[in-house]
Amino acid sequence: MSAARGIVIVVKTQYYTATSLDGYIADPDNSLDWLFEVDEGTDNPFGAFFAGVGAFAMGATTYEWILENDNLLEEPQNWHDMYGDVPCWVFTHRDLPPVPDANIFFISGDVKQVHDAMVVAAQGKNVWLVGGGEFVGEFADLGLLDEIILGVAPVTLGAGAPLLPRRLTSQQLVLTHVAQMGQFAYLSYAVGSLAKFARHKAADILATHDPAPVP
């Protein structure tokens, strides 16, 4: 977060994902078939979201799912069509096949150090954490997660890969936006220090309004 001429500029590290109503991002078979069955309407917000992203990262399981689901080793253009040349970091302890000519870094090690590199590479845009939930939890543990954006599908799975297996209290989260698109409910939350900032801004806005007249 920085300020210039009185304007606060926030570069956020964001967790943007879809989730079932009971808090899973994949079913027990690591499938998203349940998600693709949901009517998303005509205004998919991902394009507008990704336009504000300057760097993104994901865990090994998520990367392997994208490789298989989008047939990227045989059709690498699919990656370029989705993500262009935006740099991507894949956190892994295994050797994974790269997407040909994609701007991907395979790394393991200190999350904070890699996060610093991603912020620099993002050049003033936001950093997107694709998933999965345990991977994002490592950023949350270090206070590096600023925003959670959820597309909540009208589906319950009962089990699977959890959205974010961490305890975050109501003091660490502030609801900042709600919208409906198709059958999805989109919820945005400020997290951690950004949540505190959001609370202060809300208090400032309320303080600038004259109190209602006493009858």
PDB file of C-alpha atoms in Angstrom:
ATOM      1  CA  MET A   1       0.000   0.000   0.000  1.00  0.00           C
ATOM      2  CA  SER A   2       1.416   3.370  -0.979  1.00  0.00           C
ATOM      3  CA  ALA A   3       0.265   6.973  -1.175  1.00  0.00           C
ATOM      4  CA  ALA A   4       0.805   9.613  -3.846  1.00  0.00           C
ATOM      5  CA  ARG A   5      -0.630  13.126  -3.629  1.00  0.00           C
ATOM      6  CA  GLY A   6      -3.066  11.979  -0.980  1.00  0.00           C
ATOM      7  CA  ILE A   7      -4.337   9.031  -3.025  1.00  0.00           C
ATOM      8  CA  VAL A   8      -3.893   5.594  -1.501  1.00  0.00           C
ATOM      9  CA  ILE A   9      -2.759   2.988  -4.030  1.00  0.00           C
ATOM     10  CA  VAL A  10      -3.302  -0.611  -2.958  1.00  0.00           C
ATOM     11  CA  VAL A  11      -1.448  -3.458  -4.665  1.00  0.00           C
ATOM     12  CA  LYS A  12      -3.254  -6.543  -3.455  1.00  0.00           C
ATOM     13  CA  THR A  13      -2.439 -10.218  -3.176  1.00  0.00           C
ATOM     14  CA  GLN A  14      -5.753 -11.858  -4.051  1.00  0.00           C
ATOM     15  CA  TYR A  15      -7.231 -15.329  -3.759  1.00  0.00           C
ATOM     16  CA  TYR A  16      -9.839 -15.520  -6.531  1.00  0.00           C
ATOM     17  CA  THR A  17     -11.592 -18.852  -6.898  1.00  0.00           C
ATOM     18  CA  ALA A  18     -14.885 -20.698  -7.190  1.00  0.00           C
ATOM     19  CA  THR A  19     -16.221 -22.703  -4.279  1.00  0.00           C
ATOM     20  CA  SER A  20     -19.140 -24.930  -3.415  1.00  0.00           C
ATOM     21  CA  LEU A  21     -21.663 -23.688  -0.881  1.00  0.00           C
ATOM     22  CA  ASP A  22     -20.064 -25.893   1.782  1.00  0.00           C
ATOM     23  CA  GLY A  23     -16.548 -24.633   1.156  1.00  0.00           C
ATOM     24  CA  TYR A  24     -14.795 -26.970  -1.283  1.00  0.00           C
ATOM     25  CA  ILE A  25     -12.927 -25.991  -4.452  1.00  0.00           C
ATOM     26  CA  ALA A  26     -12.799 -29.534  -5.871  1.00  0.00           C
ATOM     27  CA  ASP A  27     -14.623 -32.771  -5.127  1.00  0.00           C
ATOM     28  CA  PRO A  28     -12.919 -35.841  -3.578  1.00  0.00           C
ATOM     29  CA  ASP A  29     -11.814 -36.953  -7.070  1.00  0.00           C
ATOM     30  CA  ASN A  30     -10.220 -33.532  -7.698  1.00  0.00           C
ATOM     31  CA  SER A  31     -12.909 -32.884 -10.324  1.00  0.00           C
ATOM     32  CA  LEU A  32     -14.621 -29.599 -11.215  1.00  0.00           C
ATOM     33  CA  ASP A  33     -17.425 -31.144 -13.249  1.00  0.00           C
ATOM     34  CA  TRP A  34     -19.891 -29.908 -10.617  1.00  0.00           C
ATOM     35  CA  LEU A  35     -18.701 -26.348 -11.236  1.00  0.00           C
ATOM     36  CA  PHE A  36     -19.028 -26.369 -15.007  1.00  0.00           C
ATOM     37  CA  GLU A  37     -22.676 -27.440 -14.712  1.00  0.00           C
ATOM     38  CA  VAL A  38     -23.619 -24.144 -13.017  1.00  0.00           C
ATOM     39  CA  ASP A  39     -25.059 -21.312 -15.131  1.00  0.00           C
ATOM     40  CA  GLU A  40     -22.586 -18.417 -14.874  1.00  0.00           C
ATOM     41  CA  GLY A  41     -24.720 -15.946 -16.807  1.00  0.00           C
ATOM     42  CA  THR A  42     -23.439 -13.705 -19.579  1.00  0.00           C
ATOM     43  CA  ASP A  43     -21.029 -11.514 -17.563  1.00  0.00           C
ATOM     44  CA  ASN A  44     -18.124 -13.682 -16.471  1.00  0.00           C
ATOM     45  CA  PRO A  45     -16.012 -11.364 -14.267  1.00  0.00           C
ATOM     46  CA  PHE A  46     -12.705 -13.183 -14.784  1.00  0.00           C
ATOM     47  CA  GLY A  47     -11.561 -11.090 -17.752  1.00  0.00           C
ATOM     48  CA  ALA A  48     -11.942  -7.823 -15.843  1.00  0.00           C
ATOM     49  CA  PHE A  49     -10.251  -9.365 -12.809  1.00  0.00           C
ATOM     50  CA  PHE A  50      -7.266 -10.721 -14.745  1.00  0.00           C
ATOM     51  CA  ALA A  51      -6.748  -7.374 -16.468  1.00  0.00           C
ATOM     52  CA  GLY A  52      -5.621  -6.092 -13.072  1.00  0.00           C
ATOM     53  CA  VAL A  53      -3.205  -8.976 -12.436  1.00  0.00           C
ATOM     54  CA  GLY A  54       0.533  -8.521 -13.001  1.00  0.00           C
ATOM     55  CA  ALA A  55       1.760 -11.852 -11.625  1.00  0.00           C
ATOM     56  CA  PHE A  56       0.167 -15.065 -10.386  1.00  0.00           C
ATOM     57  CA  ALA A  57       1.057 -18.258  -8.565  1.00  0.00           C
ATOM     58  CA  MET A  58      -0.319 -21.716  -7.896  1.00  0.00           C
ATOM     59  CA  GLY A  59       0.521 -25.009  -6.245  1.00  0.00           C
ATOM     60  CA  ALA A  60       1.642 -28.148  -8.076  1.00  0.00           C
ATOM     61  CA  THR A  61      -1.741 -29.912  -7.924  1.00  0.00           C
ATOM     62  CA  THR A  62      -3.518 -26.925  -9.436  1.00  0.00           C
ATOM     63  CA  TYR A  63      -0.904 -26.648 -12.186  1.00  0.00           C
ATOM     64  CA  GLU A  64      -1.249 -30.351 -13.032  1.00  0.00           C
ATOM     65  CA  TRP A  65      -5.038 -30.011 -13.207  1.00  0.00           C
ATOM     66  CA  ILE A  66      -4.755 -27.065 -15.619  1.00  0.00           C
ATOM     67  CA  LEU A  67      -2.221 -28.975 -17.740  1.00  0.00           C
ATOM     68  CA  GLU A  68      -4.582 -31.908 -18.133  1.00  0.00           C
ATOM     69  CA  ASN A  69      -7.888 -30.068 -18.320  1.00  0.00           C
ATOM     70  CA  ASP A  70      -6.698 -27.606 -20.984  1.00  0.00           C
ATOM     71  CA  ASN A  71      -4.445 -30.093 -22.814  1.00  0.00           C
ATOM     72  CA  LEU A  72      -1.603 -27.598 -22.542  1.00  0.00           C
ATOM     73  CA  LEU A  73       1.312 -29.802 -23.497  1.00  0.00           C
ATOM     74  CA  GLU A  74      -0.277 -30.506 -26.879  1.00  0.00           C
ATOM     75  CA  GLU A  75      -2.041 -27.155 -27.227  1.00  0.00           C
ATOM     76  CA  PRO A  76       0.154 -24.599 -25.421  1.00  0.00           C
ATOM     77  CA  GLN A  77      -1.648 -21.781 -27.173  1.00  0.00           C
ATOM     78  CA  ASN A  78      -4.491 -22.363 -24.710  1.00  0.00           C
ATOM     79  CA  TRP A  79      -2.235 -21.078 -21.918  1.00  0.00           C
ATOM     80  CA  HIS A  80      -1.220 -18.025 -23.934  1.00  0.00           C
ATOM     81  CA  ASP A  81      -4.858 -17.304 -24.806  1.00  0.00           C
ATOM     82  CA  MET A  82      -5.812 -17.359 -21.130  1.00  0.00           C
ATOM     83  CA  TYR A  83      -2.823 -15.733 -19.465  1.00  0.00           C
ATOM     84  CA  GLY A  84      -0.749 -14.078 -22.182  1.00  0.00           C
ATOM     85  CA  ASP A  85       2.786 -13.329 -21.018  1.00  0.00           C
ATOM     86  CA  VAL A  86       1.855 -12.575 -17.395  1.00  0.00           C
ATOM     87  CA  PRO A  87       4.536 -14.297 -15.241  1.00  0.00           C
ATOM     88  CA  CYS A  88       3.435 -17.331 -13.251  1.00  0.00           C
ATOM     89  CA  TRP A  89       5.154 -19.036 -10.308  1.00  0.00           C
ATOM     90  CA  VAL A  90       4.429 -22.713  -9.630  1.00  0.00           C
ATOM     91  CA  PHE A  91       5.373 -23.902  -6.155  1.00  0.00           C
ATOM     92  CA  THR A  92       6.485 -27.522  -6.333  1.00  0.00           C
ATOM     93  CA  HIS A  93       8.963 -30.025  -4.935  1.00  0.00           C
ATOM     94  CA  ARG A  94       8.629 -32.215  -8.029  1.00  0.00           C
ATOM     95  CA  ASP A  95       9.748 -31.946 -11.616  1.00  0.00           C
ATOM     96  CA  LEU A  96       6.795 -30.777 -13.689  1.00  0.00           C
ATOM     97  CA  PRO A  97       6.577 -30.350 -17.465  1.00  0.00           C
ATOM     98  CA  PRO A  98       6.593 -26.707 -18.596  1.00  0.00           C
ATOM     99  CA  VAL A  99       4.076 -25.271 -21.009  1.00  0.00           C
ATOM    100  CA  PRO A 100       6.089 -24.461 -24.165  1.00  0.00           C
ATOM    101  CA  ASP A 101       7.115 -20.786 -24.343  1.00  0.00           C
ATOM    102  CA  ALA A 102       5.051 -19.866 -21.273  1.00  0.00           C
ATOM    103  CA  ASN A 103       6.405 -17.372 -18.739  1.00  0.00           C
ATOM    104  CA  ILE A 104       6.449 -19.890 -15.857  1.00  0.00           C
ATOM    105  CA  PHE A 105       8.900 -20.254 -12.959  1.00  0.00           C
ATOM    106  CA  PHE A 106       9.021 -23.517 -11.001  1.00  0.00           C
ATOM    107  CA  ILE A 107      10.178 -22.831  -7.484  1.00  0.00           C
ATOM    108  CA  SER A 108      10.229 -24.131  -3.927  1.00  0.00           C
ATOM    109  CA  GLY A 109      11.354 -22.464  -0.759  1.00  0.00           C
ATOM    110  CA  ASP A 110      10.620 -19.291   1.133  1.00  0.00           C
ATOM    111  CA  VAL A 111       7.124 -17.983   0.358  1.00  0.00           C
ATOM    112  CA  LYS A 112       7.916 -14.459   1.557  1.00  0.00           C
ATOM    113  CA  GLN A 113      10.942 -14.127  -0.707  1.00  0.00           C
ATOM    114  CA  VAL A 114       9.018 -15.381  -3.735  1.00  0.00           C
ATOM    115  CA  HIS A 115       6.101 -13.100  -2.898  1.00  0.00           C
ATOM    116  CA  ASP A 116       8.459 -10.113  -2.886  1.00  0.00           C
ATOM    117  CA  ALA A 117       9.671 -11.134  -6.357  1.00  0.00           C
ATOM    118  CA  MET A 118       6.088 -11.462  -7.619  1.00  0.00           C
ATOM    119  CA  VAL A 119       5.164  -8.011  -6.333  1.00  0.00           C
ATOM    120  CA  VAL A 120       8.132  -6.513  -8.192  1.00  0.00           C
ATOM    121  CA  ALA A 121       7.270  -8.422 -11.373  1.00  0.00           C
ATOM    122  CA  ALA A 122       3.614  -7.314 -11.149  1.00  0.00           C
ATOM    123  CA  GLN A 123       4.730  -3.688 -11.739  1.00  0.00           C
ATOM    124  CA  GLY A 124       1.951  -2.049  -9.756  1.00  0.00           C
ATOM    125  CA  LYS A 125      -0.750  -4.569 -10.619  1.00  0.00           C
ATOM    126  CA  ASN A 126      -2.163  -7.214  -8.288  1.00  0.00           C
ATOM    127  CA  VAL A 127      -0.828 -10.666  -7.447  1.00  0.00           C
ATOM    128  CA  TRP A 128      -3.273 -13.555  -7.936  1.00  0.00           C
ATOM    129  CA  LEU A 129      -3.064 -16.752  -5.900  1.00  0.00           C
ATOM    130  CA  VAL A 130      -4.854 -19.356  -8.001  1.00  0.00           C
ATOM    131  CA  GLY A 131      -4.867 -22.164  -5.411  1.00  0.00           C
ATOM    132  CA  GLY A 132      -5.210 -24.630  -3.913  1.00  0.00           C
ATOM    133  CA  GLY A 133      -6.386 -23.794  -0.452  1.00  0.00           C
ATOM    134  CA  GLU A 134      -3.396 -25.112   1.512  1.00  0.00           C
ATOM    135  CA  PHE A 135      -1.057 -23.218  -0.812  1.00  0.00           C
ATOM    136  CA  VAL A 136      -2.978 -19.974  -0.228  1.00  0.00           C
ATOM    137  CA  GLY A 137      -2.964 -20.739   3.484  1.00  0.00           C
ATOM    138  CA  GLU A 138       0.833 -20.413   3.522  1.00  0.00           C
ATOM    139  CA  PHE A 139       0.478 -16.810   2.357  1.00  0.00           C
ATOM    140  CA  ALA A 140      -2.261 -16.162   4.909  1.00  0.00           C
ATOM    141  CA  ASP A 141      -0.007 -17.523   7.672  1.00  0.00           C
ATOM    142  CA  LEU A 142       2.574 -14.844   6.847  1.00  0.00           C
ATOM    143  CA  GLY A 143       0.073 -11.999   6.548  1.00  0.00           C
ATOM    144  CA  LEU A 144       0.567 -11.811   2.777  1.00  0.00           C
ATOM    145  CA  LEU A 145      -3.080 -12.314   1.745  1.00  0.00           C
ATOM    146  CA  ASP A 146      -5.049  -9.101   1.190  1.00  0.00           C
ATOM    147  CA  GLU A 147      -8.283 -10.145  -0.477  1.00  0.00           C
ATOM    148  CA  ILE A 148     -10.477 -13.188  -1.039  1.00  0.00           C
ATOM    149  CA  ILE A 149     -12.884 -13.159  -4.005  1.00  0.00           C
ATOM    150  CA  LEU A 150     -15.271 -16.100  -4.156  1.00  0.00           C
ATOM    151  CA  GLY A 151     -17.692 -17.266  -6.805  1.00  0.00           C
ATOM    152  CA  VAL A 152     -20.024 -19.378  -4.662  1.00  0.00           C
ATOM    153  CA  ALA A 153     -21.826 -22.070  -6.653  1.00  0.00           C
ATOM    154  CA  PRO A 154     -25.231 -23.465  -5.564  1.00  0.00           C
ATOM    155  CA  VAL A 155     -23.717 -26.900  -4.977  1.00  0.00           C
ATOM    156  CA  THR A 156     -22.791 -28.882  -1.870  1.00  0.00           C
ATOM    157  CA  LEU A 157     -20.097 -31.557  -2.130  1.00  0.00           C
ATOM    158  CA  GLY A 158     -19.825 -32.924   1.392  1.00  0.00           C
ATOM    159  CA  ALA A 159     -16.071 -33.485   1.035  1.00  0.00           C
ATOM    160  CA  GLY A 160     -13.133 -32.574  -1.168  1.00  0.00           C
ATOM    161  CA  ALA A 161     -10.359 -29.969  -1.334  1.00  0.00           C
ATOM    162  CA  PRO A 162     -11.119 -27.234   1.238  1.00  0.00           C
ATOM    163  CA  LEU A 163     -11.364 -23.602   0.207  1.00  0.00           C
ATOM    164  CA  LEU A 164      -8.874 -22.321   2.804  1.00  0.00           C
ATOM    165  CA  PRO A 165      -7.919 -24.667   5.652  1.00  0.00           C
ATOM    166  CA  ARG A 166      -7.073 -21.883   8.078  1.00  0.00           C
ATOM    167  CA  ARG A 167      -8.896 -20.172  10.923  1.00  0.00           C
ATOM    168  CA  LEU A 168      -9.625 -16.565  10.001  1.00  0.00           C
ATOM    169  CA  THR A 169     -11.862 -14.701  12.426  1.00  0.00           C
ATOM    170  CA  SER A 170     -14.384 -11.952  11.751  1.00  0.00           C
ATOM    171  CA  GLN A 171     -11.762  -9.492  12.980  1.00  0.00           C
ATOM    172  CA  GLN A 172      -9.501 -10.548  10.087  1.00  0.00           C
ATOM    173  CA  LEU A 173     -12.151 -10.333   7.364  1.00  0.00           C
ATOM    174  CA  VAL A 174     -14.359  -7.512   6.105  1.00  0.00           C
ATOM    175  CA  LEU A 175     -17.049  -8.066   3.469  1.00  0.00           C
ATOM    176  CA  THR A 176     -16.482  -5.423   0.785  1.00  0.00           C
ATOM    177  CA  HIS A 177     -18.662  -6.466  -2.158  1.00  0.00           C
ATOM    178  CA  VAL A 178     -21.590  -8.754  -3.014  1.00  0.00           C
ATOM    179  CA  ALA A 179     -22.951  -9.489  -6.495  1.00  0.00           C
ATOM    180  CA  GLN A 180     -24.989 -12.100  -8.340  1.00  0.00           C
ATOM    181  CA  MET A 181     -23.906 -13.354 -11.767  1.00  0.00           C
ATOM    182  CA  GLY A 182     -25.998 -16.159 -13.156  1.00  0.00           C
ATOM    183  CA  GLN A 183     -26.350 -18.693 -10.380  1.00  0.00           C
ATOM    184  CA  PHE A 184     -23.137 -17.590  -8.658  1.00  0.00           C
ATOM    185  CA  ALA A 185     -22.948 -15.331  -5.618  1.00  0.00           C
ATOM    186  CA  TYR A 186     -19.728 -13.303  -5.725  1.00  0.00           C
ATOM    187  CA  LEU A 187     -18.349 -12.290  -2.344  1.00  0.00           C
ATOM    188  CA  SER A 188     -15.257 -10.145  -1.796  1.00  0.00           C
ATOM    189  CA  TYR A 189     -13.474  -9.891   1.546  1.00  0.00           C
ATOM    190  CA  ALA A 190     -10.598  -7.703   2.658  1.00  0.00           C
ATOM    191  CA  VAL A 191      -8.145  -9.724   4.748  1.00  0.00           C
ATOM    192  CA  GLY A 192      -5.737  -8.893   7.571  1.00  0.00           C
ATOM    193  CA  SER A 193      -4.209  -5.412   7.447  1.00  0.00           C
ATOM    194  CA  LEU A 194      -6.349  -4.507   4.438  1.00  0.00           C
ATOM    195  CA  ALA A 195      -9.431  -5.453   6.479  1.00  0.00           C
ATOM    196  CA  LYS A 196      -8.342  -3.000   9.184  1.00  0.00           C
ATOM    197  CA  PHE A 197      -7.891  -0.340   6.505  1.00  0.00           C
ATOM    198  CA  ALA A 198     -11.384  -1.094   5.135  1.00  0.00           C
ATOM    199  CA  ARG A 199     -12.894  -0.705   8.595  1.00  0.00           C
ATOM    200  CA  HIS A 200     -11.159   2.622   9.123  1.00  0.00           C
ATOM    201  CA  LYS A 201     -12.316   3.925   5.739  1.00  0.00           C
ATOM    202  CA  ALA A 202     -15.894   2.889   6.519  1.00  0.00           C
ATOM    203  CA  ALA A 203     -15.680   4.692   9.854  1.00  0.00           C
ATOM    204  CA  ASP A 204     -14.292   7.809   8.145  1.00  0.00           C
ATOM    205  CA  ILE A 205     -17.142   7.799   5.623  1.00  0.00           C
ATOM    206  CA  LEU A 206     -19.735   7.491   8.362  1.00  0.00           C
ATOM    207  CA  ALA A 207     -18.063  10.274  10.336  1.00  0.00           C
ATOM    208  CA  THR A 208     -18.287  12.699   7.419  1.00  0.00           C
ATOM    209  CA  HIS A 209     -22.086  12.452   7.296  1.00  0.00           C
ATOM    210  CA  ASP A 210     -24.129  14.713   9.558  1.00  0.00           C
ATOM    211  CA  PRO A 211     -26.086  12.771  12.161  1.00  0.00           C
ATOM    212  CA  ALA A 212     -29.777  12.382  11.514  1.00  0.00           C
ATOM    213  CA  PRO A 213     -31.826  15.120  13.171  1.00  0.00           C
ATOM    214  CA  VAL A 214     -33.338  14.220  16.502  1.00  0.00           C
ATOM    215  CA  PRO A 215     -37.162  14.316  16.220  1.00  0.00           C
TER     216      PRO A 215
END
